[in-house]
Short mmCIF file of C-alpha atoms in Angstrom, two decimals:
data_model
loop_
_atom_site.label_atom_id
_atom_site.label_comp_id
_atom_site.label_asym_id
_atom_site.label_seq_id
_atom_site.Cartn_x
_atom_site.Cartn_y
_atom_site.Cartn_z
CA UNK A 1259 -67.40 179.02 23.72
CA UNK A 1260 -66.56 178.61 27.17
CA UNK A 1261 -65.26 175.55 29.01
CA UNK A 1262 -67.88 174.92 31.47
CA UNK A 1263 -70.57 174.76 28.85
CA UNK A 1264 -68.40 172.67 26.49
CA UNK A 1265 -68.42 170.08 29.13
CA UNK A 1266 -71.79 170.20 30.27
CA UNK A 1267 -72.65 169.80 26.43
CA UNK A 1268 -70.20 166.89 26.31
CA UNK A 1269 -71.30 165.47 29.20
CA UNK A 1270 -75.22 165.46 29.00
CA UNK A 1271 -76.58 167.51 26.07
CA UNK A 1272 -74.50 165.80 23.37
CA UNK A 1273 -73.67 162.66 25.14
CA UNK A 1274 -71.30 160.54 23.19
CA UNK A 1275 -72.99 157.34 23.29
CA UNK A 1276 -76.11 158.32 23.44
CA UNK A 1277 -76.78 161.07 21.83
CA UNK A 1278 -73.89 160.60 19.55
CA UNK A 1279 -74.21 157.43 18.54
CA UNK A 1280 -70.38 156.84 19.40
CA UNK A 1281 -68.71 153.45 21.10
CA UNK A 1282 -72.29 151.10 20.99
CA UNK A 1283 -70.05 147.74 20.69
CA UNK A 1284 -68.42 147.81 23.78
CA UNK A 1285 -71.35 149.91 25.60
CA UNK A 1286 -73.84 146.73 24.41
CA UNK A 1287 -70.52 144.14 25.04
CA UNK A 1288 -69.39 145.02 28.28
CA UNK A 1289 -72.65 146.23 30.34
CA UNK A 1290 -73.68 143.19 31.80
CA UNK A 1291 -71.51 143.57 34.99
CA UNK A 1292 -71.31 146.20 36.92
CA UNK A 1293 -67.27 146.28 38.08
CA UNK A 1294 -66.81 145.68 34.71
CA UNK A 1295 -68.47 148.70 33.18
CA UNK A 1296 -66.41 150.06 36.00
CA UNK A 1297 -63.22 149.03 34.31
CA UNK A 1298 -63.92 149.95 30.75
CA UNK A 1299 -65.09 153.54 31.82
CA UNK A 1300 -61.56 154.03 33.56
CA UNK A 1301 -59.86 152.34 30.34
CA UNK A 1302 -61.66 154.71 28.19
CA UNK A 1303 -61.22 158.01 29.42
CA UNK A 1304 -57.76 157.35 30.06
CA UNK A 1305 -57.00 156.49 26.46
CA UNK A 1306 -59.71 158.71 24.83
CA UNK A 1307 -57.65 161.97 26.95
CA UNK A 1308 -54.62 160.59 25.63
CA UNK A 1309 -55.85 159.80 21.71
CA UNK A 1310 -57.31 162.98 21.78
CA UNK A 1311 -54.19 164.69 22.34
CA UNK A 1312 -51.76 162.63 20.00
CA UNK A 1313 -53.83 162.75 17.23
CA UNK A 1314 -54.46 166.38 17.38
CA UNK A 1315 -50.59 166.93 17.81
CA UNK A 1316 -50.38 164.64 14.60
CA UNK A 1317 -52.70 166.54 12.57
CA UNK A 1318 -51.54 170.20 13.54
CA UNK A 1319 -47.54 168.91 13.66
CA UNK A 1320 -47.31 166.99 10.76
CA UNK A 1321 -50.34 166.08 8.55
CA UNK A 1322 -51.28 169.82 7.69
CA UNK A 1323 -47.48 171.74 7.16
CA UNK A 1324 -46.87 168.75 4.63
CA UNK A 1325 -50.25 168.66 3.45
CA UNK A 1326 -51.08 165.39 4.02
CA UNK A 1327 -54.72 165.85 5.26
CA UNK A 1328 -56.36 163.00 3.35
CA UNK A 1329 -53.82 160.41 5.14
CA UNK A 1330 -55.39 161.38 8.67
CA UNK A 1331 -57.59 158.32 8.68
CA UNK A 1332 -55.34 155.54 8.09
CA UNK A 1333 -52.99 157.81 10.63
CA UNK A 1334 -55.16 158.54 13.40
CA UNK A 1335 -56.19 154.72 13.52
CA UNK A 1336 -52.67 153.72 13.39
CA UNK A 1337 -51.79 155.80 16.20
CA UNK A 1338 -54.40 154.94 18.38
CA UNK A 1339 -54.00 151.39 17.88
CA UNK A 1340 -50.15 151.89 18.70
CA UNK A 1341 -50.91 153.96 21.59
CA UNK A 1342 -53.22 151.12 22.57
CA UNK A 1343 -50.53 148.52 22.32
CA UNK A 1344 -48.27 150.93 24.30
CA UNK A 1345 -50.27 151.18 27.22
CA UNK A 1346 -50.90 148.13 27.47
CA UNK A 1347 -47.22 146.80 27.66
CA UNK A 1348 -46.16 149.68 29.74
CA UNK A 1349 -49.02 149.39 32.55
CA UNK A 1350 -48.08 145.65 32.18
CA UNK A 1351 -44.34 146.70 33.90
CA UNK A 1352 -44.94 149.72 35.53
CA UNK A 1353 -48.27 149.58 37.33
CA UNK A 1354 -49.79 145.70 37.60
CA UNK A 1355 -52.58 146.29 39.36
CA UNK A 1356 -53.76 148.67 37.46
CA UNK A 1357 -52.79 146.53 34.19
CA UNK A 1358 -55.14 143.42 36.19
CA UNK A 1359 -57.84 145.72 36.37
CA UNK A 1360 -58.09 147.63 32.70
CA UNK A 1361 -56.07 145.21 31.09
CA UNK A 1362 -58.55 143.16 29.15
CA UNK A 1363 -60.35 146.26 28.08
CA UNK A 1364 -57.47 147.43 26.21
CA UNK A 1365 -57.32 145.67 23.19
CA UNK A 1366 -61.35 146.13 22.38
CA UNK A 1367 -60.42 150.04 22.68
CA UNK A 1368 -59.08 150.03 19.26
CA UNK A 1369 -61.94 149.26 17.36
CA UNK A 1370 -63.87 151.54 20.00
CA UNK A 1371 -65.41 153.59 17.40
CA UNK A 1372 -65.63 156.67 19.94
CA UNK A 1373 -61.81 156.97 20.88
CA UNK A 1374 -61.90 157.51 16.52
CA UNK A 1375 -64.68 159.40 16.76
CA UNK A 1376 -63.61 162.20 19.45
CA UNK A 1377 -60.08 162.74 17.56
CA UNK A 1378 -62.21 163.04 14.27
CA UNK A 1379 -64.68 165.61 15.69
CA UNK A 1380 -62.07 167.57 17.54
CA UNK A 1381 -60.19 168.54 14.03
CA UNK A 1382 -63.82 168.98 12.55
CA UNK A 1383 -65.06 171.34 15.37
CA UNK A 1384 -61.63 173.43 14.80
CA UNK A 1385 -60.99 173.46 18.66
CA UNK A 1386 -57.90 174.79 19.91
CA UNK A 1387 -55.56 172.71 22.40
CA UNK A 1388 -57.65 173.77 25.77
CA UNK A 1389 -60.81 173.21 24.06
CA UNK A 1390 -59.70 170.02 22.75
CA UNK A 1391 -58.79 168.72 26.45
CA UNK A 1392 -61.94 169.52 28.13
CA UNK A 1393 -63.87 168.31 24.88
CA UNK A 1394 -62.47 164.69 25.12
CA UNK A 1395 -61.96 164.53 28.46
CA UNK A 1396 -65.75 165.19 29.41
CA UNK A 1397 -66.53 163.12 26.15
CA UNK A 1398 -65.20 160.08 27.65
CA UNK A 1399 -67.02 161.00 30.97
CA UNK A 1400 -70.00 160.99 29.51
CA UNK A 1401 -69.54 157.80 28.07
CA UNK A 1402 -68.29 156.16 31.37
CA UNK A 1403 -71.02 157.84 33.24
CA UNK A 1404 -73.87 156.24 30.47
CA UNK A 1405 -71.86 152.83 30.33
CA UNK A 1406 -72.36 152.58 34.39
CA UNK A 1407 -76.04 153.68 34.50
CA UNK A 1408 -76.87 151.42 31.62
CA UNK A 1409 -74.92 148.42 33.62
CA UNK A 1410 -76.69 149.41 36.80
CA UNK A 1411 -80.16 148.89 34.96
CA UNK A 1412 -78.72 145.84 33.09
CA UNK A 1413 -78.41 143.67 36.25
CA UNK A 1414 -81.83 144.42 37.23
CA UNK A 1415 -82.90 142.63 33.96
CA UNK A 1416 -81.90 139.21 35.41
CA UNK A 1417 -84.20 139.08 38.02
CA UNK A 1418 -86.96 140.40 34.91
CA UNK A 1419 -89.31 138.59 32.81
CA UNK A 1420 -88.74 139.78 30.11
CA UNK A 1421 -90.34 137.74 26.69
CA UNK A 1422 -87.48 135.30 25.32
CA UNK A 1423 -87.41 136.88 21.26
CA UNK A 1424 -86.56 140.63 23.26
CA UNK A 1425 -83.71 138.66 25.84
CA UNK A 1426 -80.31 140.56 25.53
CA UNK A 1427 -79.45 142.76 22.98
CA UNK A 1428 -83.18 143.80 21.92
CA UNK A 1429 -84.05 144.61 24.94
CA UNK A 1430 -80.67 146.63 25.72
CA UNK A 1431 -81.47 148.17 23.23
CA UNK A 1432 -84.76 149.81 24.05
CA UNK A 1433 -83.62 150.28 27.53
CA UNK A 1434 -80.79 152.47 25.75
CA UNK A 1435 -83.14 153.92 23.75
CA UNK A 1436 -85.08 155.10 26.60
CA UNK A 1437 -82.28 156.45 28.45
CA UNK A 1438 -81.41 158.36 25.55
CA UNK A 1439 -85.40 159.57 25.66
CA UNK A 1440 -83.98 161.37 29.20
CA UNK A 1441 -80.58 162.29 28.23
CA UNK A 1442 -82.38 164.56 25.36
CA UNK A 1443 -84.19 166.60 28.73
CA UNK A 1444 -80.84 167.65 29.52
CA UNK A 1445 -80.86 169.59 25.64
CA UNK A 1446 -82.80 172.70 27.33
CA UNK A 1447 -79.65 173.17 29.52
CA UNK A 1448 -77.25 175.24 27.41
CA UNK B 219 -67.39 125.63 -6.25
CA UNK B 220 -70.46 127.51 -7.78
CA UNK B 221 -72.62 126.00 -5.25
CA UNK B 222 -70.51 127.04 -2.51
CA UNK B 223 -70.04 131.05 -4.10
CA UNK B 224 -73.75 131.03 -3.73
CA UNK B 225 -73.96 130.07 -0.83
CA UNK B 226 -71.52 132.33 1.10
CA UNK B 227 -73.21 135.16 -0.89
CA UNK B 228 -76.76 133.95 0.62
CA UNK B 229 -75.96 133.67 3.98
CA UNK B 230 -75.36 137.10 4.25
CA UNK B 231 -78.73 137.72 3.20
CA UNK B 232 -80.63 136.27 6.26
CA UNK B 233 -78.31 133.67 8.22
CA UNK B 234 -76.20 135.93 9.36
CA UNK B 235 -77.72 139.46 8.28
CA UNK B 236 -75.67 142.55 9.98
CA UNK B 237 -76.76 144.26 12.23
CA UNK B 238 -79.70 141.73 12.94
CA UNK B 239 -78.54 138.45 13.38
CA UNK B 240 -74.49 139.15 13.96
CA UNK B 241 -74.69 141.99 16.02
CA UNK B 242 -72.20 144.42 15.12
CA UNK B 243 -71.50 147.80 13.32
CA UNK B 244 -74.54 149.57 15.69
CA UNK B 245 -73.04 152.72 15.62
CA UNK B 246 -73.22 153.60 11.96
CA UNK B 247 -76.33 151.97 11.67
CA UNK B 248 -77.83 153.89 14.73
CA UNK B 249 -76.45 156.79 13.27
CA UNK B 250 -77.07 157.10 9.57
CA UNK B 251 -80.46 155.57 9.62
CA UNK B 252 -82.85 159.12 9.72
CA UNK B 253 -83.35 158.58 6.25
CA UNK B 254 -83.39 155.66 3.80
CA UNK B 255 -81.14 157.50 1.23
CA UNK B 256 -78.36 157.69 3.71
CA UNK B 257 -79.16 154.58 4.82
CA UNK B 258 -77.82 152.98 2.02
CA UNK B 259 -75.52 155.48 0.78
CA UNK B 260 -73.74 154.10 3.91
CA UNK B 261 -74.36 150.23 2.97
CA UNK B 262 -73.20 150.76 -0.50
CA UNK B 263 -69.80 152.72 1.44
CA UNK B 264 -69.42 150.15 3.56
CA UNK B 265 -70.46 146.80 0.67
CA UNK B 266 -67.51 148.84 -1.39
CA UNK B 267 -64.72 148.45 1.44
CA UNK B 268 -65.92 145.05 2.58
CA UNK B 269 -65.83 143.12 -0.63
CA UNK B 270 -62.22 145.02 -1.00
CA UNK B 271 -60.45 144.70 2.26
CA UNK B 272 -61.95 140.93 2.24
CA UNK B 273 -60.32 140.38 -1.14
CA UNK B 274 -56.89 141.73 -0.21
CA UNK B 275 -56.90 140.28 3.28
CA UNK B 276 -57.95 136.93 2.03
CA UNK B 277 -54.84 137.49 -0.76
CA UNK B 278 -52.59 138.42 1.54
CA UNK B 279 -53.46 135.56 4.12
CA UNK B 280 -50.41 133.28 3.88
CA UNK B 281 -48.02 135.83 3.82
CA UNK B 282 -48.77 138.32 6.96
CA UNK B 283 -47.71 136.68 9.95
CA UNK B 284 -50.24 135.83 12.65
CA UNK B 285 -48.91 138.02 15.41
CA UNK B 286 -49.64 141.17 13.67
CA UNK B 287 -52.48 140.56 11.73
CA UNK B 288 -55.26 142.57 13.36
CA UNK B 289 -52.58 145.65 12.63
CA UNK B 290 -51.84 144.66 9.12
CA UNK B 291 -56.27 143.90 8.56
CA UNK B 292 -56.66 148.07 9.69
CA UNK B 293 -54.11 148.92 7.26
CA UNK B 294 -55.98 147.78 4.54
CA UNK B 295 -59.38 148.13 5.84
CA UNK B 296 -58.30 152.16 6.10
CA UNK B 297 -56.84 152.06 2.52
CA UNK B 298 -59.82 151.49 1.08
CA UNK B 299 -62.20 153.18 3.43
CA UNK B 300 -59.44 156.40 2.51
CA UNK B 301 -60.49 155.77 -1.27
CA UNK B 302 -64.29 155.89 -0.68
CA UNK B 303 -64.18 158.73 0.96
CA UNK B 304 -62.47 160.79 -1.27
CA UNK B 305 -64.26 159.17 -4.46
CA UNK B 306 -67.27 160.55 -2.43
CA UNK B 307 -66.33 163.72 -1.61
CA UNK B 308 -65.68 163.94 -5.18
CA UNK B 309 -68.94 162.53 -6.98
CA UNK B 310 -71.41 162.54 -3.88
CA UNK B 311 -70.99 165.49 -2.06
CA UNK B 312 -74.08 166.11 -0.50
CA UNK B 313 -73.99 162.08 0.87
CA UNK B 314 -70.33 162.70 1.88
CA UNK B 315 -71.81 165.83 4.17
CA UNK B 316 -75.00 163.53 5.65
CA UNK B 317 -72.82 160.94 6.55
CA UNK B 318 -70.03 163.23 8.33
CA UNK B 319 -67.38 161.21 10.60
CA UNK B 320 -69.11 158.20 9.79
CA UNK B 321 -67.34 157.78 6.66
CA UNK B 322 -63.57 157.49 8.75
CA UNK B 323 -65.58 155.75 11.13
CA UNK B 324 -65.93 152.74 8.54
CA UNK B 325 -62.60 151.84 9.86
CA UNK B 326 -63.35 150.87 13.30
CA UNK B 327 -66.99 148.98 11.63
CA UNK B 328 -66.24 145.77 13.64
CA UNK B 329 -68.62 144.04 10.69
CA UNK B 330 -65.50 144.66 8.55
CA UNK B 331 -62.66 143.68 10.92
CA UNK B 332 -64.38 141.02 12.34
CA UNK B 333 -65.33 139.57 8.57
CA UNK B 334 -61.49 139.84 7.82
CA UNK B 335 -60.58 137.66 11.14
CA UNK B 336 -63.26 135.17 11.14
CA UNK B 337 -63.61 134.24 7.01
CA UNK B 338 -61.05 136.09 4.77
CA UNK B 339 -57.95 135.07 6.94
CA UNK B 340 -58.73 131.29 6.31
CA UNK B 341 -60.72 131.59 2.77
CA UNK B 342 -59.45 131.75 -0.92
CA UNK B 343 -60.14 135.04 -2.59
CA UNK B 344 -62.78 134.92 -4.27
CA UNK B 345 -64.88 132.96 -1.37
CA UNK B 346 -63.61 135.76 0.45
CA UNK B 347 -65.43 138.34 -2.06
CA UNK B 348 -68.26 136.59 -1.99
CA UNK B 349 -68.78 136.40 1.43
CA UNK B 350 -67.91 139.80 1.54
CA UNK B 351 -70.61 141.17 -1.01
CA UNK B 352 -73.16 138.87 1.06
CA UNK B 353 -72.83 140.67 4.06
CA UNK B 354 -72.33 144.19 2.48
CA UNK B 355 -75.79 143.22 0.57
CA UNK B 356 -77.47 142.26 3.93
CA UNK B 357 -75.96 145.35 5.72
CA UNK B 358 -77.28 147.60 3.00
CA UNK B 359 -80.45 146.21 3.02
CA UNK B 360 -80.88 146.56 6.44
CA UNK B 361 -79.71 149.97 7.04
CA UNK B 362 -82.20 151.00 3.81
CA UNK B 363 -85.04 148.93 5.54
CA UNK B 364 -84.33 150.68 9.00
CA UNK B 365 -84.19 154.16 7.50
CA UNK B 366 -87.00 153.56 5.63
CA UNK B 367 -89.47 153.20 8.92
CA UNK B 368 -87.65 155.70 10.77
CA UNK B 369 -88.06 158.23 7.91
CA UNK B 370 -92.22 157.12 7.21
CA UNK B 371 -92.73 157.84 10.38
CA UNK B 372 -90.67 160.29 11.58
CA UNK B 373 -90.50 162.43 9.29
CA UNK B 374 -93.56 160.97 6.58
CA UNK B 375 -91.46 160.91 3.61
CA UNK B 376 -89.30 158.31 1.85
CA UNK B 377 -86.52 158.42 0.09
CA UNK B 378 -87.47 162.03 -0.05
CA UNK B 379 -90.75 161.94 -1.29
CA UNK B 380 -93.99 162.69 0.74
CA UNK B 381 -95.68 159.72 1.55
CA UNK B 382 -98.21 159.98 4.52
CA UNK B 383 -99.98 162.91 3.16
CA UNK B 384 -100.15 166.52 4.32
CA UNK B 385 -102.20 166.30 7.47
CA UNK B 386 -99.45 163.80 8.72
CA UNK B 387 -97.91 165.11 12.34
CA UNK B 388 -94.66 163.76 11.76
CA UNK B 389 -93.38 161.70 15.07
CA UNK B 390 -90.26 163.55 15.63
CA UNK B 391 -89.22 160.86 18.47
CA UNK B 392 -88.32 158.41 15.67
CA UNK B 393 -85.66 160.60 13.99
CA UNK B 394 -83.91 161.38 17.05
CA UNK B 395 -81.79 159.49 19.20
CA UNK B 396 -83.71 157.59 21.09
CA UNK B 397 -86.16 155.94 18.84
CA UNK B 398 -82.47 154.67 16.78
CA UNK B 399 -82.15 152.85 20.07
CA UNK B 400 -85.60 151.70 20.30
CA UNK B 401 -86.70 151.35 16.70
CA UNK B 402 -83.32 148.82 16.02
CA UNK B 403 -84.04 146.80 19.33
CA UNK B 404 -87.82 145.90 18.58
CA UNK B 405 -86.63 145.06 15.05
CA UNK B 406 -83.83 142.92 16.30
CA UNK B 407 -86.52 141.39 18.91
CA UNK B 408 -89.13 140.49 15.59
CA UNK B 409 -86.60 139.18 14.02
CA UNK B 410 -85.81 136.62 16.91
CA UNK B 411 -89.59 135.96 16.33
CA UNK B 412 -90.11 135.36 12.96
CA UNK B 413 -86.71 133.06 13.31
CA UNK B 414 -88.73 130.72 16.39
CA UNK B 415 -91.96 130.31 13.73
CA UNK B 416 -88.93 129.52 10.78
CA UNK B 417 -87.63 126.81 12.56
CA UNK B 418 -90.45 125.54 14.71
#
């Protein structure tokens, strides 16, 4: 398979949240803003990229040579929740404007069900190391990209009438729904 | 004490019924709702490690220290998710292959951690369980319920079985994606409604 249409697939055909069914806490949580959706887009695809890569260094390194496959997921979740904590403290010193910006997204990362999800289905899929790169890193654009278009519709609901029992997270729901009803035209692509 | 077993057990059933009324877990229930049979293959996964991790958590309560506790909650909530999914890849293999990455995926169910932080971290054991088995009940119900009406009408059968007859055109849009999306927000939206007429 080659790159280009791995990310095109990971980008629109088999969107992540959409399609995927991948990250819907924080994609229902934190779409009510727009700069915020901002924020946890950036977050994600810098930890998903990073994740990715640990946890398939984990599982090739030292999980399968001491056959320890069915340990990989109270490992992978440890890791990620580590790295999480990591990146936290070390933006915190290092870079603090950056730390201002993603910092309150961090901790909701861990229990991001998608940063999980993309290490899981890169061991599943079998990709190699380049494949694995691309893979995650156009996984988590496609779930920035979806978090900021769903944001961008969500602040239009304010100004909406919209009947009280469907206010907030039915209606969100059906709006993702329908987005997802477009996403699946892109599935003619590849 | 009996009275109050019950009730923690009951308010799992419609008080505070996942995914309806506490919104959380979406993802597995988006996901593994095409059919009712995975629907609550995936309750009865998820009822398993919830009544479990709740148990141990709530155990455990006065002796892990507060600073680490969300780390300490994952280790055991991926214990036993670890054990149901190799006691289903063992006895349930065609269920174990529906439900893919979702079974891992139990780890990060924020029904589960956020059950350990808000109740079993401050409740005796077996409060703790009970609470536990309410909302695993309510969860399973509701992910059976959900597959159920996506399966009728997307693909006319249930639990398998032909239902709607042969001339049926099955309505494909409900077993994709997108009518997940749509079929769980209308439900959440009736169930806002049939709460106003409750309590009117």
């Amino acid at each position: 398979m080659d790159y280009l249409t791995l990310a095109i697939s990971a980008i629109f055909i088999s969107n992540i949240l959409l399609i995927q069914y991948l990250g819907n806490c924080p994609f229902l949580g934190v779409s009510k803003k727009m700069d915020t959706a901002l924020g946890m887009g950036g977050a994600v695809i810098f930890v998903m990229t990073l994740a990715a890569v640990i946890t398939w260094a984990v599982q090739y390194k030292l999980l399968e040579p001491f056959d320890l496959g069915y340990l990989q997921t109270i490992v992978f979740i440890l890791v990620i929740a580590a790295l999480v904590q990591f990146i936290e403290m070390f933006l915190k010193k290092a870079v603090p404007p950056l730390y201002k910006s993603l910092g309150i997204f961090l901790p909701l990362i861990t229990t991001n069900c998608a940063v999980l999800g993309v290490a899981l289905i890169n061991i599943k899929e079998e990709y190699d190391f380049l494949q694995m790169l691309v893979f995650s890193i156009t996984s988590a654009i496609g779930f920035s990209l979806a978090l900021v278009l769903f944001a961008g519709i969500r602040e239009k609901f304010e100004t909406a009438r919209i009947p009280r029992s469907y206010q907030g997270t039915a209606i969100g729901l059906i709006t993702a729904g329908l987005m997802a009803l477009a996403f699946l035209g892109f599935s003619g692509m590849v | 004490m009996q009275g109050s077993l019950v009730q923690e057990f009951t308010k799992g059933l419609w008080k505070e019924i996942p995914p309806f009324r506490l919104v959380l877990g979406l993802c597995p229930t988006l996901a593994v709702t095409k059919a009712a049979d995975t629907g609550l293959g995936m309750g009865v996964a998820a009822t398993f490690v919830l009544v479990f991790s709740n148990l141990i958590v709530s155990l455990l309560r006065n002796v892990i220290p507060n600073k680490v506790r969300i780390a300490c909650y994952i280790v055991v909530i991926a214990t036993f998710v670890v054990i149901t999914e190799l006691v289903m890849q063992a006895y349930t293999y065609p269920l174990y292959q529906a439900l893919g990455i979702f079974i891992p995926l139990i780890v990060v169910n924020c029904i589960i951690l956020g059950r350990a932080e808000a109740f079993a971290g401050k409740n005796p054991p077996l409060l703790s369980a009970a609470d536990g088995l309410g909302i695993g009940v309510g969860y399973t119900l509701a992910l059976t319920l959900l597959g159920g009406i996506r399966e009728l009408f997307g693909s006319g059968t249930l639990f398998g079985h032909g239902v709607m007859g042969a001339g049926y055109e099955p309505f494909r849009f409900m077993v994709q994606a997108p009518g997940a999306f749509v079929c769980l927000g209308l439900m959440l939206g009736l169930m806002n409604v049939v709460e106003a007429i409750r309590t009117r």
